[in-house]
Amino acid sequence: ADRCRADIVQGGLKVTQTRIHPETGQVLRRANRLQAVSVGSLSREVEVPGWYPDDDSDSIHSGADLQALDLAYLELRAAYAARVKTVRKKLGLTQEEAGRIIGGGRRAFQKYESGTTPPSEAAVGLIEILDRHPEEVEMLRNLRTLATREGADGRFRPTGKKATSTKGTRNAAAA
């Protein structure tokens, strides 16, 4: 009873205006605050109800308090997935080629575009740069081609020549 004071009725529910934070001991007040939600290069501010201290330290939220935040995140994730697909098509790349050039692997863009996995910050940066400067896709393509022409030991091997395996051969110095 000492931890909560000043009950009010809000939407038919009895809500306490203040409470004490269980860990910090700070007084928390029921309020709404703007919180930023970001996915890729997209962001939105959402008003989130909760129990807030006077400073910017820990707040407390119920699942219902976080519904608007969760919904905004899902909407932004879907919107950024659509953006990734639009940029990839604008660049004239297949999903596999985009994964190789921008990074993430063969299936990365399938996951990015379906919204199941958001791209890494590095991939977001490249996607946004290529959207503004599509002519740079050739430079990235050339860099990736050079990288695949180098062997595991970091030495350059011309295209068309396969690296020979040393497996099963003896070192001449050891003979």
XYZ file of N, CA and C in Angstrom:
525
model
N 0.828 -1.193 0.000
C 0.000 0.000 0.000
C 0.869 1.251 0.000
N 2.085 1.181 0.601
C 2.985 2.338 0.635
C 3.571 2.639 -0.742
N 3.599 1.661 -1.624
C 4.298 1.809 -2.889
C 3.453 2.494 -3.973
N 2.145 2.565 -3.808
C 1.277 3.174 -4.811
C 0.362 4.198 -4.139
N 0.132 5.304 -4.833
C -0.732 6.355 -4.287
C -1.606 6.952 -5.384
N -2.624 7.688 -4.954
C -3.482 8.503 -5.811
C -4.096 7.711 -6.959
N -5.070 6.901 -6.649
C -5.764 6.133 -7.669
C -6.668 7.032 -8.506
N -6.716 6.762 -9.805
C -7.640 7.452 -10.709
C -8.320 6.390 -11.564
N -9.429 6.746 -12.161
C -10.124 5.815 -13.044
C -9.893 6.266 -14.479
N -9.402 5.321 -15.279
C -9.077 5.620 -16.674
C -9.648 4.495 -17.528
N -10.583 4.799 -18.400
C -11.185 3.786 -19.246
C -11.873 2.684 -18.451
N -12.456 3.036 -17.313
C -13.144 2.048 -16.496
C -12.222 1.242 -15.596
N -10.894 1.468 -15.691
C -9.934 0.752 -14.860
C -9.352 1.686 -13.812
N -9.100 1.144 -12.659
C -8.472 1.909 -11.600
C -6.958 1.912 -11.848
N -6.381 3.096 -12.048
C -4.965 3.234 -12.351
C -4.323 4.124 -11.301
N -3.190 3.713 -10.799
C -2.461 4.494 -9.814
C -1.562 5.484 -10.539
N -1.557 6.753 -10.104
C -0.739 7.772 -10.768
C 0.742 7.631 -10.455
N 1.089 7.160 -9.283
C 2.503 6.995 -8.942
C 2.744 5.617 -8.343
N 3.980 5.170 -8.477
C 4.420 3.928 -7.847
C 5.926 4.003 -7.656
N 6.463 3.120 -6.892
C 7.893 3.101 -6.615
C 8.548 2.013 -7.473
N 9.664 2.368 -8.119
C 10.397 1.380 -8.918
C 10.953 0.305 -7.985
N 10.725 -0.973 -8.292
C 11.137 -2.040 -7.378
C 12.653 -2.173 -7.192
N 13.447 -1.695 -8.133
C 14.901 -1.828 -8.013
C 15.591 -0.523 -7.630
N 15.155 0.590 -8.225
C 15.847 1.862 -7.981
C 15.242 2.651 -6.826
N 13.979 2.364 -6.493
C 13.315 3.100 -5.427
C 12.796 4.453 -5.875
N 12.959 4.786 -7.166
C 12.487 6.075 -7.669
C 10.968 6.091 -7.775
N 10.410 7.282 -7.640
C 8.975 7.467 -7.840
C 8.727 7.474 -9.346
N 7.772 6.669 -9.778
C 7.384 6.594 -11.189
C 5.986 7.162 -11.338
N 5.757 7.860 -12.434
C 4.434 8.432 -12.716
C 3.902 7.835 -14.019
N 2.605 7.616 -14.038
C 1.950 7.103 -15.240
C 1.920 8.227 -16.256
N 2.492 7.968 -17.435
C 2.552 8.995 -18.486
C 2.766 8.325 -19.840
N 2.747 9.140 -20.873
C 3.098 8.709 -22.227
C 4.373 9.428 -22.633
N 5.286 8.722 -23.289
C 6.501 9.332 -23.809
C 6.760 8.822 -25.209
N 7.388 9.670 -26.007
C 7.755 9.272 -27.361
C 8.994 8.395 -27.323
N 8.944 7.297 -28.073
C 10.098 6.423 -28.226
C 10.302 6.170 -29.708
N 11.557 6.168 -30.123
C 11.890 5.950 -31.530
C 11.992 4.458 -31.814
N 11.447 4.059 -32.963
C 11.540 2.693 -33.462
C 12.208 2.793 -34.818
N 13.228 1.958 -35.061
C 13.949 1.997 -36.330
C 14.142 0.601 -36.900
N 14.000 0.508 -38.207
C 14.325 -0.704 -38.950
C 14.982 -0.230 -40.237
N 16.214 -0.674 -40.467
C 16.934 -0.223 -41.646
C 17.119 1.279 -41.590
N 16.741 1.961 -42.654
C 16.863 3.422 -42.693
C 15.554 4.115 -42.330
N 14.544 3.346 -41.967
C 13.235 3.907 -41.620
C 13.103 4.027 -40.116
N 12.460 5.093 -39.666
C 12.212 5.237 -38.229
C 10.904 5.987 -38.013
N 10.381 5.821 -36.818
C 9.116 6.445 -36.457
C 9.126 6.659 -34.950
N 8.475 7.717 -34.508
C 8.299 7.934 -33.076
C 6.913 7.455 -32.684
N 6.861 6.756 -31.556
C 5.612 6.178 -31.073
C 5.383 6.641 -29.641
N 4.157 7.023 -29.351
C 3.799 7.405 -27.980
C 3.533 6.127 -27.185
N 4.327 5.941 -26.137
C 4.246 4.706 -25.347
C 3.842 5.023 -23.911
N 2.704 4.463 -23.466
C 2.320 4.648 -22.071
C 3.200 3.792 -21.164
N 3.351 4.217 -19.943
C 4.130 3.438 -18.994
C 4.330 4.194 -17.701
N 5.168 3.643 -16.851
C 5.532 4.244 -15.570
C 6.927 4.811 -15.729
N 7.038 6.142 -15.677
C 8.300 6.816 -15.962
C 8.803 7.607 -14.755
N 10.135 7.594 -14.542
C 10.723 8.458 -13.515
C 10.859 9.873 -14.079
N 11.255 10.809 -13.249
C 11.424 12.187 -13.725
C 12.620 12.321 -14.668
N 13.613 11.435 -14.521
C 14.773 11.474 -15.423
C 14.589 10.422 -16.529
N 15.653 10.097 -17.227
C 15.568 9.122 -18.319
C 15.999 7.716 -17.911
N 15.951 7.415 -16.616
C 16.357 6.083 -16.168
C 15.232 5.077 -16.421
N 15.335 3.913 -15.804
C 14.429 2.794 -16.069
C 12.962 3.122 -15.869
N 12.175 2.679 -16.839
C 10.726 2.796 -16.752
C 10.141 1.392 -16.696
N 8.863 1.306 -16.401
C 8.186 0.011 -16.323
C 6.987 0.049 -17.263
N 6.825 -1.041 -18.039
C 5.729 -1.141 -19.006
C 5.057 -2.495 -18.889
N 3.769 -2.511 -19.154
C 3.034 -3.775 -19.246
C 3.058 -4.200 -20.711
N 2.619 -5.410 -20.974
C 2.519 -5.870 -22.360
C 1.592 -4.985 -23.170
N 0.494 -4.556 -22.559
C -0.457 -3.678 -23.250
C 0.185 -2.332 -23.576
N 1.048 -1.839 -22.668
C 1.737 -0.566 -22.915
C 2.605 -0.642 -24.167
N 3.176 -1.806 -24.420
C 4.148 -1.948 -25.507
C 3.535 -2.344 -26.847
N 2.213 -2.512 -26.891
C 1.562 -2.931 -28.130
C 1.799 -1.953 -29.278
N 1.700 -0.660 -29.024
C 1.892 0.337 -30.084
C 3.331 0.289 -30.606
N 4.286 0.075 -29.709
C 5.687 -0.029 -30.093
C 5.913 -1.273 -30.952
N 5.345 -2.399 -30.527
C 5.464 -3.644 -31.283
C 4.835 -3.522 -32.671
N 3.667 -2.908 -32.736
C 2.977 -2.723 -34.015
C 3.797 -1.840 -34.955
N 4.354 -0.760 -34.426
C 5.181 0.134 -35.241
C 6.401 -0.606 -35.772
N 7.021 -1.433 -34.934
C 8.183 -2.213 -35.365
C 7.805 -3.158 -36.511
N 6.691 -3.874 -36.366
C 6.260 -4.801 -37.424
C 5.950 -4.062 -38.722
N 5.304 -2.893 -38.621
C 4.992 -2.102 -39.813
C 6.268 -1.614 -40.500
N 7.231 -1.126 -39.712
C 8.491 -0.657 -40.283
C 9.286 -1.805 -40.900
N 9.236 -2.958 -40.256
C 9.954 -4.118 -40.798
C 9.393 -4.505 -42.163
N 8.072 -4.513 -42.296
C 7.437 -4.819 -43.583
C 7.746 -3.732 -44.612
N 7.707 -2.473 -44.190
C 7.996 -1.366 -45.114
C 9.449 -1.421 -45.588
N 10.376 -1.751 -44.684
C 11.782 -1.809 -45.105
C 12.031 -3.020 -45.992
N 11.326 -4.113 -45.743
C 11.438 -5.289 -46.618
C 11.033 -4.911 -48.042
N 9.939 -4.168 -48.175
C 9.489 -3.710 -49.492
C 10.505 -2.750 -50.108
N 11.115 -1.910 -49.294
C 12.133 -0.970 -49.785
C 13.349 -1.714 -50.326
N 13.793 -2.744 -49.610
C 14.943 -3.536 -50.054
C 14.655 -4.134 -51.429
N 13.465 -4.669 -51.607
C 13.094 -5.273 -52.893
C 13.070 -4.226 -54.001
N 12.515 -3.060 -53.706
C 12.454 -1.977 -54.689
C 13.849 -1.551 -55.123
N 14.757 -1.379 -54.160
C 16.129 -0.962 -54.472
C 16.836 -2.043 -55.282
N 16.691 -3.311 -54.879
C 17.339 -4.410 -55.604
C 16.877 -4.448 -57.057
N 15.561 -4.323 -57.269
C 15.026 -4.352 -58.642
C 15.495 -3.134 -59.435
N 15.561 -1.984 -58.789
C 16.057 -0.764 -59.433
C 17.486 -0.971 -59.927
N 18.274 -1.725 -59.151
C 19.668 -1.996 -59.517
C 19.797 -3.119 -60.545
N 18.687 -3.799 -60.824
C 18.704 -4.877 -61.804
C 19.421 -6.130 -61.302
N 19.347 -6.376 -60.009
C 20.032 -7.525 -59.422
C 19.042 -8.620 -59.049
N 19.469 -9.870 -59.169
C 18.687 -10.975 -58.628
C 18.925 -10.999 -57.127
N 18.101 -11.750 -56.410
C 18.303 -11.868 -54.963
C 19.675 -12.471 -54.654
N 20.045 -13.500 -55.398
C 21.333 -14.163 -55.167
C 22.497 -13.219 -55.446
N 22.401 -12.480 -56.553
C 23.475 -11.545 -56.904
C 23.577 -10.413 -55.874
N 22.439 -9.914 -55.417
C 22.445 -8.861 -54.394
C 23.089 -9.367 -53.106
N 22.804 -10.607 -52.733
C 23.409 -11.193 -51.547
C 24.912 -11.326 -51.674
N 25.374 -11.617 -52.867
C 26.815 -11.752 -53.115
C 27.489 -10.379 -53.121
N 26.874 -9.390 -53.762
C 27.489 -8.069 -53.909
C 27.378 -7.239 -52.621
N 26.198 -7.234 -52.017
C 25.961 -6.403 -50.838
C 26.360 -7.141 -49.562
N 26.255 -8.448 -49.601
C 26.653 -9.255 -48.453
C 25.475 -9.962 -47.826
N 25.792 -10.991 -47.080
C 24.753 -11.743 -46.393
C 24.579 -13.148 -46.928
N 25.082 -13.404 -48.128
C 24.987 -14.749 -48.679
C 23.865 -14.910 -49.683
N 23.793 -16.117 -50.227
C 22.857 -16.423 -51.323
C 21.397 -16.162 -50.969
N 20.984 -16.553 -49.780
C 19.563 -16.466 -49.421
C 19.211 -15.199 -48.635
N 20.190 -14.332 -48.418
C 19.972 -13.158 -47.564
C 18.820 -12.282 -48.054
N 18.822 -11.965 -49.338
C 17.803 -11.034 -49.839
C 16.416 -11.648 -49.846
N 16.324 -12.953 -49.952
C 15.025 -13.606 -49.823
C 14.478 -13.349 -48.412
N 15.351 -13.433 -47.409
C 14.942 -13.196 -46.027
C 14.672 -11.717 -45.771
N 15.510 -10.841 -46.325
C 15.310 -9.398 -46.142
C 13.980 -8.966 -46.750
N 13.707 -9.433 -47.966
C 12.524 -8.995 -48.700
C 11.228 -9.600 -48.169
N 11.317 -10.732 -47.490
C 10.111 -11.312 -46.889
C 9.866 -10.729 -45.502
N 10.874 -10.022 -44.966
C 10.738 -9.421 -43.652
C 11.065 -10.373 -42.515
N 11.509 -11.598 -42.846
C 11.817 -12.558 -41.776
C 13.110 -12.194 -41.047
N 14.054 -11.562 -41.747
C 15.315 -11.147 -41.140
C 15.650 -9.742 -41.622
N 15.869 -8.815 -40.716
C 16.295 -7.484 -41.174
C 17.775 -7.522 -41.558
N 18.179 -6.709 -42.537
C 19.588 -6.683 -42.929
C 20.469 -6.087 -41.832
N 21.744 -6.466 -41.854
C 22.703 -5.910 -40.898
C 22.877 -4.418 -41.171
N 23.493 -3.717 -40.225
C 23.749 -2.284 -40.421
C 24.643 -2.052 -41.628
N 25.626 -2.928 -41.836
C 26.516 -2.798 -42.993
C 25.725 -2.949 -44.298
N 24.834 -3.944 -44.346
C 24.018 -4.150 -45.548
C 23.068 -2.973 -45.766
N 22.484 -2.452 -44.691
C 21.601 -1.282 -44.805
C 22.376 -0.121 -45.408
N 23.594 0.100 -44.919
C 24.416 1.190 -45.455
C 24.656 1.045 -46.945
N 25.007 -0.157 -47.388
C 25.249 -0.382 -48.811
C 23.963 -0.237 -49.630
N 22.863 -0.748 -49.109
C 21.577 -0.631 -49.822
C 21.227 0.841 -50.021
N 21.380 1.635 -48.977
C 21.032 3.056 -49.060
C 21.983 3.819 -49.980
N 23.269 3.503 -49.928
C 24.236 4.155 -50.829
C 23.930 3.793 -52.274
N 23.672 2.501 -52.535
C 23.380 2.067 -53.903
C 22.053 2.633 -54.413
N 21.114 2.873 -53.516
C 19.861 3.502 -53.938
C 20.128 4.915 -54.455
N 21.025 5.631 -53.790
C 21.346 7.008 -54.189
C 22.384 7.069 -55.316
N 23.245 6.034 -55.385
C 24.319 6.004 -56.395
C 24.358 4.633 -57.066
N 23.363 4.322 -57.898
C 23.279 2.996 -58.509
C 24.482 2.662 -59.401
N 25.185 3.675 -59.880
C 26.359 3.412 -60.722
C 27.471 2.696 -59.948
N 27.424 2.740 -58.618
C 28.461 2.112 -57.791
C 28.299 0.598 -57.672
N 27.196 0.051 -58.192
C 27.005 -1.398 -58.122
C 28.121 -2.116 -58.891
N 28.588 -1.521 -59.991
C 29.673 -2.143 -60.768
C 30.966 -2.191 -59.973
N 31.249 -1.136 -59.220
C 32.452 -1.131 -58.400
C 32.378 -2.251 -57.352
N 31.229 -2.400 -56.692
C 31.063 -3.470 -55.710
C 31.153 -4.842 -56.365
N 30.545 -4.975 -57.522
C 30.596 -6.250 -58.256
C 32.050 -6.620 -58.535
N 32.857 -5.644 -58.974
C 34.270 -5.897 -59.261
C 35.041 -6.260 -57.995
N 34.745 -5.584 -56.891
C 35.413 -5.917 -55.625
C 35.104 -7.346 -55.198
N 33.847 -7.741 -55.316
C 33.453 -9.096 -54.930
C 34.095 -10.128 -55.854
N 34.209 -9.801 -57.141
C 34.849 -10.715 -58.089
C 36.313 -10.899 -57.732
N 36.992 -9.801 -57.406
C 38.395 -9.904 -56.993
C 38.531 -10.734 -55.723
N 37.636 -10.535 -54.790
C 37.702 -11.264 -53.525
C 37.529 -12.762 -53.739
N 36.669 -13.161 -54.676
C 36.456 -14.590 -54.916
C 37.593 -15.190 -55.724
N 38.406 -14.345 -56.358
C 39.554 -14.849 -57.125
C 40.764 -15.072 -56.230
N 40.682 -14.665 -54.977
C 41.770 -14.923 -54.046
C 41.495 -16.237 -53.340
N 42.539 -16.982 -53.079
C 42.396 -18.256 -52.385
C 42.272 -18.060 -50.893
N 42.101 -19.158 -50.182
C 41.977 -19.126 -48.728
C 43.236 -18.586 -48.080
N 44.381 -18.737 -48.766
C 45.642 -18.252 -48.203
C 45.866 -16.771 -48.483
N 44.883 -16.115 -49.162
C 44.986 -14.691 -49.436
C 45.774 -14.362 -50.690
N 46.302 -15.383 -51.373
C 47.075 -15.136 -52.598
C 46.147 -15.102 -53.798
N 46.451 -14.209 -54.708
C 45.636 -14.016 -55.903
C 45.793 -15.192 -56.855
N 44.664 -15.671 -57.388
C 44.674 -16.716 -58.409
C 43.830 -16.224 -59.574
N 44.380 -16.188 -60.765
C 43.606 -15.725 -61.922
C 42.360 -16.580 -62.140
N 41.302 -15.942 -62.651
C 40.068 -16.657 -62.942
C 40.344 -17.717 -63.996
N 39.697 -18.849 -63.863
C 39.868 -19.913 -64.831
C 40.876 -20.945 -64.370
N 41.739 -20.575 -63.466
C 42.704 -21.524 -62.928
C 42.217 -21.964 -61.565
N 42.111 -23.246 -61.392
C 41.700 -23.754 -60.100
C 42.930 -23.902 -59.232
N 42.753 -23.659 -57.954
C 43.844 -23.850 -57.003
C 44.093 -25.339 -56.875
N 45.354 -25.744 -56.915
C 45.670 -27.162 -56.777
C 45.775 -27.508 -55.312
N 45.297 -28.666 -54.990
C 45.312 -29.118 -53.612
C 46.668 -29.700 -53.270
N 47.144 -29.440 -52.073
C 48.400 -30.019 -51.609
C 48.116 -31.248 -50.770
N 46.863 -31.617 -50.697
C 46.465 -32.775 -49.912
C 47.067 -34.042 -50.530
N 47.723 -34.839 -49.719
C 48.280 -36.098 -50.209
C 49.684 -35.964 -50.779
N 50.254 -34.745 -50.849
C 51.611 -34.603 -51.348
C 52.538 -34.337 -50.179
N 53.759 -34.747 -50.348
C 54.739 -34.552 -49.276
C 55.497 -33.284 -49.528
N 55.883 -32.657 -48.472
C 56.715 -31.462 -48.542
C 58.111 -31.891 -48.963
N 58.664 -31.249 -49.993
C 59.976 -31.616 -50.529
C 61.058 -31.449 -49.465
N 60.913 -30.477 -48.605
C 61.909 -30.241 -47.554
C 61.903 -31.361 -46.540
N 60.760 -31.994 -46.344
C 60.653 -33.071 -45.371
C 61.169 -34.384 -45.911
N 61.343 -34.496 -47.244
C 61.770 -35.761 -47.862
C 63.230 -36.045 -47.713
